[in-house]
Amino acid sequence: SQQGEEDPQALSIQEGENATMNCSYKTSINNLQWYRQNSGRGLVHLILIRSNEREKHSGRLRVTLDTSKKSSSLLITASRAADTASYFCATVPFFSGGYNKLIFGAGTRLAVHP
Amino acid sequence: GAGVSQSPSNKVTEKGKDVELRCDPISGHTALYWYRQSLGQGLEFLIYFQGNSAPDKSGLPSDRFSAERTGGSVSTLTIQRTQQEDSAVYLCASSALFAGNTEAFFGQGTRLTVV
């Protein structure tokens, strides 16, 4: 069963605008990770935020985590056409046995138009 | 190797035939995962290996699916008597030992089409 649910399912914006994607999950977690996928093939790790962290930055990416609401958001600032991809949040459940059992949501399809 | 390598990249097979999908993880990564992704969907967890053992097989959808890992490295996912609903992209990932708080590295996947 899927742990995370992203919204929106699809997002269409113009270059230069900011893109915000949200993720909700159901159980306690060790960490939450965001991945990017181009053209339905391999995923690329973007950022990991631990359960005791509230915000992390990496370049134009900003991730927040609210464990009380079991939710996270990914903000991409000053978007570019090259940011067009699907974005997935994935959680490592707290009782996963100490390994990186990533549970993925269905993803947000982002389209950035020139 | 430099990254996770999967082969074949694409596989078309007839319904009822067996297929083998291969994953070569990043050297030194003891944790290996198989996921399945149907068109437009998220990733579905199949199985996890730590070394050569599989402590979590909970995601394998049926007994037609099996996986093994030898030498703590290469893994093979086998699907017997393939069905059309098995058509999907099969993704492999690896991560370091005690990877509770580290990223997973994914291969490019094998796109399986059962006709």
mmCIF file of C-alpha atoms in Angstrom:
data_model
loop_
_atom_site.group_PDB
_atom_site.id
_atom_site.type_symbol
_atom_site.label_atom_id
_atom_site.label_comp_id
_atom_site.label_asym_id
_atom_site.label_seq_id
_atom_site.Cartn_x
_atom_site.Cartn_y
_atom_site.Cartn_z
ATOM 1 C CA SER A 1 0.000 0.000 0.000
ATOM 2 C CA GLN A 2 1.212 3.492 -0.700
ATOM 3 C CA GLN A 3 2.269 5.587 2.244
ATOM 4 C CA GLY A 4 2.602 8.967 0.625
ATOM 5 C CA GLU A 5 0.117 10.923 -1.393
ATOM 6 C CA GLU A 6 1.199 13.902 -3.391
ATOM 7 C CA ASP A 7 -0.871 16.818 -4.515
ATOM 8 C CA PRO A 8 -1.440 18.194 -6.944
ATOM 9 C CA GLN A 9 -1.297 15.241 -9.309
ATOM 10 C CA ALA A 10 -0.276 17.612 -12.077
ATOM 11 C CA LEU A 11 1.077 21.155 -12.082
ATOM 12 C CA SER A 12 1.634 23.444 -15.055
ATOM 13 C CA ILE A 13 3.534 26.715 -14.639
ATOM 14 C CA GLN A 14 5.596 29.236 -16.575
ATOM 15 C CA GLU A 15 9.367 29.507 -16.382
ATOM 16 C CA GLY A 16 10.448 31.688 -13.515
ATOM 17 C CA GLU A 17 7.470 30.843 -11.331
ATOM 18 C CA ASN A 18 7.740 28.801 -8.172
ATOM 19 C CA ALA A 19 6.367 25.270 -7.977
ATOM 20 C CA THR A 20 5.052 23.808 -4.743
ATOM 21 C CA MET A 21 4.236 20.136 -4.321
ATOM 22 C CA ASN A 22 2.805 18.582 -1.197
ATOM 23 C CA CYS A 23 3.048 15.122 0.275
ATOM 24 C CA SER A 24 1.047 13.522 3.051
ATOM 25 C CA TYR A 25 1.816 10.218 4.738
ATOM 26 C CA LYS A 26 0.187 7.938 7.237
ATOM 27 C CA THR A 27 2.644 6.404 9.699
ATOM 28 C CA SER A 28 5.604 7.579 11.753
ATOM 29 C CA ILE A 29 8.753 7.914 9.711
ATOM 30 C CA ASN A 30 12.535 7.868 10.009
ATOM 31 C CA ASN A 31 12.937 10.218 7.093
ATOM 32 C CA LEU A 32 11.239 11.515 3.988
ATOM 33 C CA GLN A 33 12.909 11.798 0.620
ATOM 34 C CA TRP A 34 12.038 13.525 -2.626
ATOM 35 C CA TYR A 35 12.946 12.048 -5.992
ATOM 36 C CA ARG A 36 12.667 13.236 -9.549
ATOM 37 C CA GLN A 37 11.873 11.049 -12.546
ATOM 38 C CA ASN A 38 12.287 11.981 -16.178
ATOM 39 C CA SER A 39 10.407 10.121 -18.896
ATOM 40 C CA GLY A 40 9.228 7.290 -16.652
ATOM 41 C CA ARG A 41 12.611 5.691 -16.091
ATOM 42 C CA GLY A 42 15.295 6.034 -13.398
ATOM 43 C CA LEU A 43 14.750 8.169 -10.332
ATOM 44 C CA VAL A 44 17.195 10.741 -9.076
ATOM 45 C CA HIS A 45 17.416 11.589 -5.401
ATOM 46 C CA LEU A 46 16.861 15.267 -4.662
ATOM 47 C CA ILE A 47 16.831 15.719 -0.920
ATOM 48 C CA LEU A 48 16.368 13.813 2.341
ATOM 49 C CA ILE A 49 14.873 15.294 5.475
ATOM 50 C CA ARG A 50 15.036 13.461 8.783
ATOM 51 C CA SER A 51 12.106 13.211 11.138
ATOM 52 C CA ASN A 52 13.744 15.617 13.593
ATOM 53 C CA GLU A 53 14.319 18.274 10.947
ATOM 54 C CA ARG A 54 11.797 20.871 9.865
ATOM 55 C CA GLU A 55 13.360 22.444 6.789
ATOM 56 C CA LYS A 56 16.185 21.791 4.344
ATOM 57 C CA HIS A 57 17.537 23.629 1.358
ATOM 58 C CA SER A 58 19.476 22.467 -1.656
ATOM 59 C CA GLY A 59 20.059 25.002 -4.398
ATOM 60 C CA ARG A 60 16.630 26.048 -5.701
ATOM 61 C CA LEU A 61 14.907 23.351 -3.650
ATOM 62 C CA ARG A 62 13.332 23.863 -0.264
ATOM 63 C CA VAL A 63 11.726 21.035 1.656
ATOM 64 C CA THR A 64 9.669 21.337 4.801
ATOM 65 C CA LEU A 65 8.444 18.598 7.097
ATOM 66 C CA ASP A 66 5.616 18.794 9.613
ATOM 67 C CA THR A 67 5.512 15.529 11.523
ATOM 68 C CA SER A 68 2.478 16.635 13.560
ATOM 69 C CA LYS A 69 0.488 16.916 10.326
ATOM 70 C CA LYS A 70 2.365 14.071 8.629
ATOM 71 C CA SER A 71 3.052 16.258 5.644
ATOM 72 C CA SER A 72 5.921 17.642 3.603
ATOM 73 C CA SER A 73 6.271 20.167 0.832
ATOM 74 C CA LEU A 74 8.796 20.619 -1.956
ATOM 75 C CA LEU A 75 9.295 24.110 -3.317
ATOM 76 C CA ILE A 76 11.215 24.688 -6.527
ATOM 77 C CA THR A 77 12.021 28.356 -6.943
ATOM 78 C CA ALA A 78 12.578 30.182 -10.233
ATOM 79 C CA SER A 79 11.560 27.112 -12.231
ATOM 80 C CA ARG A 80 13.098 26.244 -15.584
ATOM 81 C CA ALA A 81 11.848 24.191 -18.500
ATOM 82 C CA ALA A 82 14.431 21.573 -17.527
ATOM 83 C CA ASP A 83 12.587 21.061 -14.227
ATOM 84 C CA THR A 84 9.778 19.374 -16.157
ATOM 85 C CA ALA A 85 9.513 15.887 -14.653
ATOM 86 C CA SER A 86 7.556 13.803 -12.167
ATOM 87 C CA TYR A 87 8.366 14.350 -8.516
ATOM 88 C CA PHE A 88 7.828 11.700 -5.867
ATOM 89 C CA CYS A 89 7.975 11.781 -2.140
ATOM 90 C CA ALA A 90 9.054 8.602 -0.411
ATOM 91 C CA THR A 91 9.001 7.790 3.265
ATOM 92 C CA VAL A 92 11.042 5.363 5.321
ATOM 93 C CA PRO A 93 8.602 4.102 7.956
ATOM 94 C CA PHE A 94 9.808 4.209 11.539
ATOM 95 C CA PHE A 95 9.317 0.471 11.972
ATOM 96 C CA SER A 96 10.970 -0.520 8.696
ATOM 97 C CA GLY A 97 13.594 -2.640 10.409
ATOM 98 C CA GLY A 98 16.418 -0.173 9.986
ATOM 99 C CA TYR A 99 16.695 -0.378 6.231
ATOM 100 C CA ASN A 100 15.763 2.044 3.537
ATOM 101 C CA LYS A 101 12.336 0.655 2.656
ATOM 102 C CA LEU A 102 11.078 3.578 0.642
ATOM 103 C CA ILE A 103 7.329 3.819 0.289
ATOM 104 C CA PHE A 104 6.423 6.029 -2.656
ATOM 105 C CA GLY A 105 3.446 8.184 -3.433
ATOM 106 C CA ALA A 106 1.890 8.467 -6.870
ATOM 107 C CA GLY A 107 3.856 11.591 -7.758
ATOM 108 C CA THR A 108 3.244 15.065 -9.113
ATOM 109 C CA ARG A 109 3.774 15.703 -12.822
ATOM 110 C CA LEU A 110 5.317 19.130 -13.237
ATOM 111 C CA ALA A 111 5.341 20.904 -16.582
ATOM 112 C CA VAL A 112 7.308 24.140 -16.866
ATOM 113 C CA HIS A 113 6.573 26.107 -20.016
ATOM 114 C CA PRO A 114 9.117 28.479 -21.612
ATOM 115 C CA GLY B 1 30.357 0.326 -11.093
ATOM 116 C CA ALA B 2 29.553 3.994 -11.398
ATOM 117 C CA GLY B 3 25.839 3.500 -11.015
ATOM 118 C CA VAL B 4 23.104 0.904 -10.793
ATOM 119 C CA SER B 5 22.907 -1.025 -14.032
ATOM 120 C CA GLN B 6 19.841 -2.931 -15.205
ATOM 121 C CA SER B 7 19.394 -5.215 -18.169
ATOM 122 C CA PRO B 8 17.723 -5.559 -20.496
ATOM 123 C CA SER B 9 16.502 -2.031 -20.976
ATOM 124 C CA ASN B 10 13.392 -3.262 -22.728
ATOM 125 C CA LYS B 11 11.857 -6.707 -22.909
ATOM 126 C CA VAL B 12 8.885 -7.854 -24.929
ATOM 127 C CA THR B 13 7.672 -11.333 -24.132
ATOM 128 C CA GLU B 14 4.733 -13.521 -24.930
ATOM 129 C CA LYS B 15 2.169 -14.303 -22.295
ATOM 130 C CA GLY B 16 3.092 -17.468 -20.445
ATOM 131 C CA LYS B 17 6.841 -17.189 -20.982
ATOM 132 C CA ASP B 18 9.366 -16.714 -18.162
ATOM 133 C CA VAL B 19 11.577 -13.627 -17.980
ATOM 134 C CA GLU B 20 14.675 -12.721 -16.006
ATOM 135 C CA LEU B 21 15.584 -9.158 -15.157
ATOM 136 C CA ARG B 22 19.059 -8.313 -13.953
ATOM 137 C CA CYS B 23 20.332 -5.647 -11.583
ATOM 138 C CA ASP B 24 23.971 -4.797 -10.903
ATOM 139 C CA PRO B 25 24.120 -2.466 -7.883
ATOM 140 C CA ILE B 26 26.726 0.107 -6.999
ATOM 141 C CA SER B 27 29.876 -1.592 -5.761
ATOM 142 C CA GLY B 28 29.886 -1.850 -1.978
ATOM 143 C CA HIS B 29 26.158 -1.299 -1.548
ATOM 144 C CA THR B 30 24.826 -4.188 0.477
ATOM 145 C CA ALA B 31 21.170 -3.159 0.345
ATOM 146 C CA LEU B 32 19.257 -3.810 -2.889
ATOM 147 C CA TYR B 33 15.608 -3.148 -3.704
ATOM 148 C CA TRP B 34 13.239 -4.036 -6.500
ATOM 149 C CA TYR B 35 10.271 -1.824 -7.337
ATOM 150 C CA ARG B 36 7.604 -1.975 -10.023
ATOM 151 C CA GLN B 37 6.017 1.025 -11.673
ATOM 152 C CA SER B 38 2.923 0.769 -13.820
ATOM 153 C CA LEU B 39 2.187 3.488 -16.356
ATOM 154 C CA GLY B 40 1.518 6.812 -14.666
ATOM 155 C CA GLN B 41 1.692 5.310 -11.197
ATOM 156 C CA GLY B 42 4.004 5.489 -8.231
ATOM 157 C CA LEU B 43 6.552 2.845 -7.342
ATOM 158 C CA GLU B 44 5.385 -0.398 -5.778
ATOM 159 C CA PHE B 45 7.860 -2.086 -3.428
ATOM 160 C CA LEU B 46 8.592 -5.718 -4.322
ATOM 161 C CA ILE B 47 11.548 -7.038 -2.328
ATOM 162 C CA TYR B 48 14.569 -5.975 -0.311
ATOM 163 C CA PHE B 49 17.943 -7.718 -0.014
ATOM 164 C CA GLN B 50 20.534 -7.210 2.668
ATOM 165 C CA GLY B 51 23.582 -9.027 1.357
ATOM 166 C CA ASN B 52 22.294 -12.270 -0.139
ATOM 167 C CA SER B 53 19.308 -12.638 2.140
ATOM 168 C CA ALA B 54 15.860 -11.162 1.588
ATOM 169 C CA PRO B 55 14.354 -10.153 4.927
ATOM 170 C CA ASP B 56 11.414 -8.474 3.246
ATOM 171 C CA LYS B 57 9.609 -10.141 0.358
ATOM 172 C CA SER B 58 6.281 -8.680 1.296
ATOM 173 C CA GLY B 59 5.729 -6.863 -1.984
ATOM 174 C CA LEU B 60 6.060 -9.803 -4.365
ATOM 175 C CA PRO B 61 2.594 -9.952 -5.959
ATOM 176 C CA SER B 62 2.378 -13.703 -6.443
ATOM 177 C CA ASP B 63 4.393 -16.924 -6.325
ATOM 178 C CA ARG B 64 5.207 -16.386 -10.003
ATOM 179 C CA PHE B 65 7.662 -13.735 -8.835
ATOM 180 C CA SER B 66 10.994 -14.629 -7.272
ATOM 181 C CA ALA B 67 14.332 -12.948 -6.799
ATOM 182 C CA GLU B 68 17.790 -13.935 -5.779
ATOM 183 C CA ARG B 69 21.050 -12.222 -5.116
ATOM 184 C CA THR B 70 24.440 -13.872 -5.306
ATOM 185 C CA GLY B 71 27.800 -12.779 -3.953
ATOM 186 C CA GLY B 72 26.167 -9.801 -2.307
ATOM 187 C CA SER B 73 26.092 -8.118 -5.695
ATOM 188 C CA VAL B 74 24.047 -8.955 -8.795
ATOM 189 C CA SER B 75 20.351 -9.668 -8.364
ATOM 190 C CA THR B 76 17.926 -11.376 -10.696
ATOM 191 C CA LEU B 77 14.169 -10.924 -10.622
ATOM 192 C CA THR B 78 12.356 -13.803 -12.302
ATOM 193 C CA ILE B 79 8.750 -13.739 -13.412
ATOM 194 C CA GLN B 80 7.334 -17.097 -14.403
ATOM 195 C CA ARG B 81 4.365 -17.611 -16.725
ATOM 196 C CA THR B 82 4.103 -13.901 -17.429
ATOM 197 C CA GLN B 83 0.693 -12.263 -17.616
ATOM 198 C CA GLN B 84 -0.321 -9.030 -19.295
ATOM 199 C CA GLU B 85 -0.774 -7.345 -15.919
ATOM 200 C CA ASP B 86 2.947 -7.882 -15.306
ATOM 201 C CA SER B 87 3.690 -5.235 -17.935
ATOM 202 C CA ALA B 88 5.461 -2.383 -16.147
ATOM 203 C CA VAL B 89 8.830 -0.786 -15.589
ATOM 204 C CA TYR B 90 10.869 -2.753 -13.068
ATOM 205 C CA LEU B 91 13.297 -0.573 -11.148
ATOM 206 C CA CYS B 92 16.218 -1.642 -9.021
ATOM 207 C CA ALA B 93 17.897 0.494 -6.388
ATOM 208 C CA SER B 94 20.800 0.085 -4.012
ATOM 209 C CA SER B 95 21.975 1.854 -0.907
ATOM 210 C CA ALA B 96 24.713 1.601 1.661
ATOM 211 C CA LEU B 97 24.692 -0.640 4.724
ATOM 212 C CA PHE B 98 22.646 0.639 7.647
ATOM 213 C CA ALA B 99 20.910 2.905 5.205
ATOM 214 C CA GLY B 100 18.193 4.135 7.466
ATOM 215 C CA ASN B 101 19.015 7.707 6.636
ATOM 216 C CA THR B 102 20.680 7.654 3.256
ATOM 217 C CA GLU B 103 19.492 7.922 -0.289
ATOM 218 C CA ALA B 104 18.771 5.091 -2.658
ATOM 219 C CA PHE B 105 20.344 5.039 -6.094
ATOM 220 C CA PHE B 106 18.140 3.803 -8.911
ATOM 221 C CA GLY B 107 18.885 2.128 -12.188
ATOM 222 C CA GLN B 108 17.172 3.124 -15.418
ATOM 223 C CA GLY B 109 14.769 0.236 -15.190
ATOM 224 C CA THR B 110 13.601 -2.562 -17.441
ATOM 225 C CA ARG B 111 10.419 -1.905 -19.370
ATOM 226 C CA LEU B 112 8.591 -5.221 -19.596
ATOM 227 C CA THR B 113 5.796 -5.654 -22.103
ATOM 228 C CA VAL B 114 3.810 -8.869 -22.089
ATOM 229 C CA VAL B 115 1.874 -9.432 -25.321
#
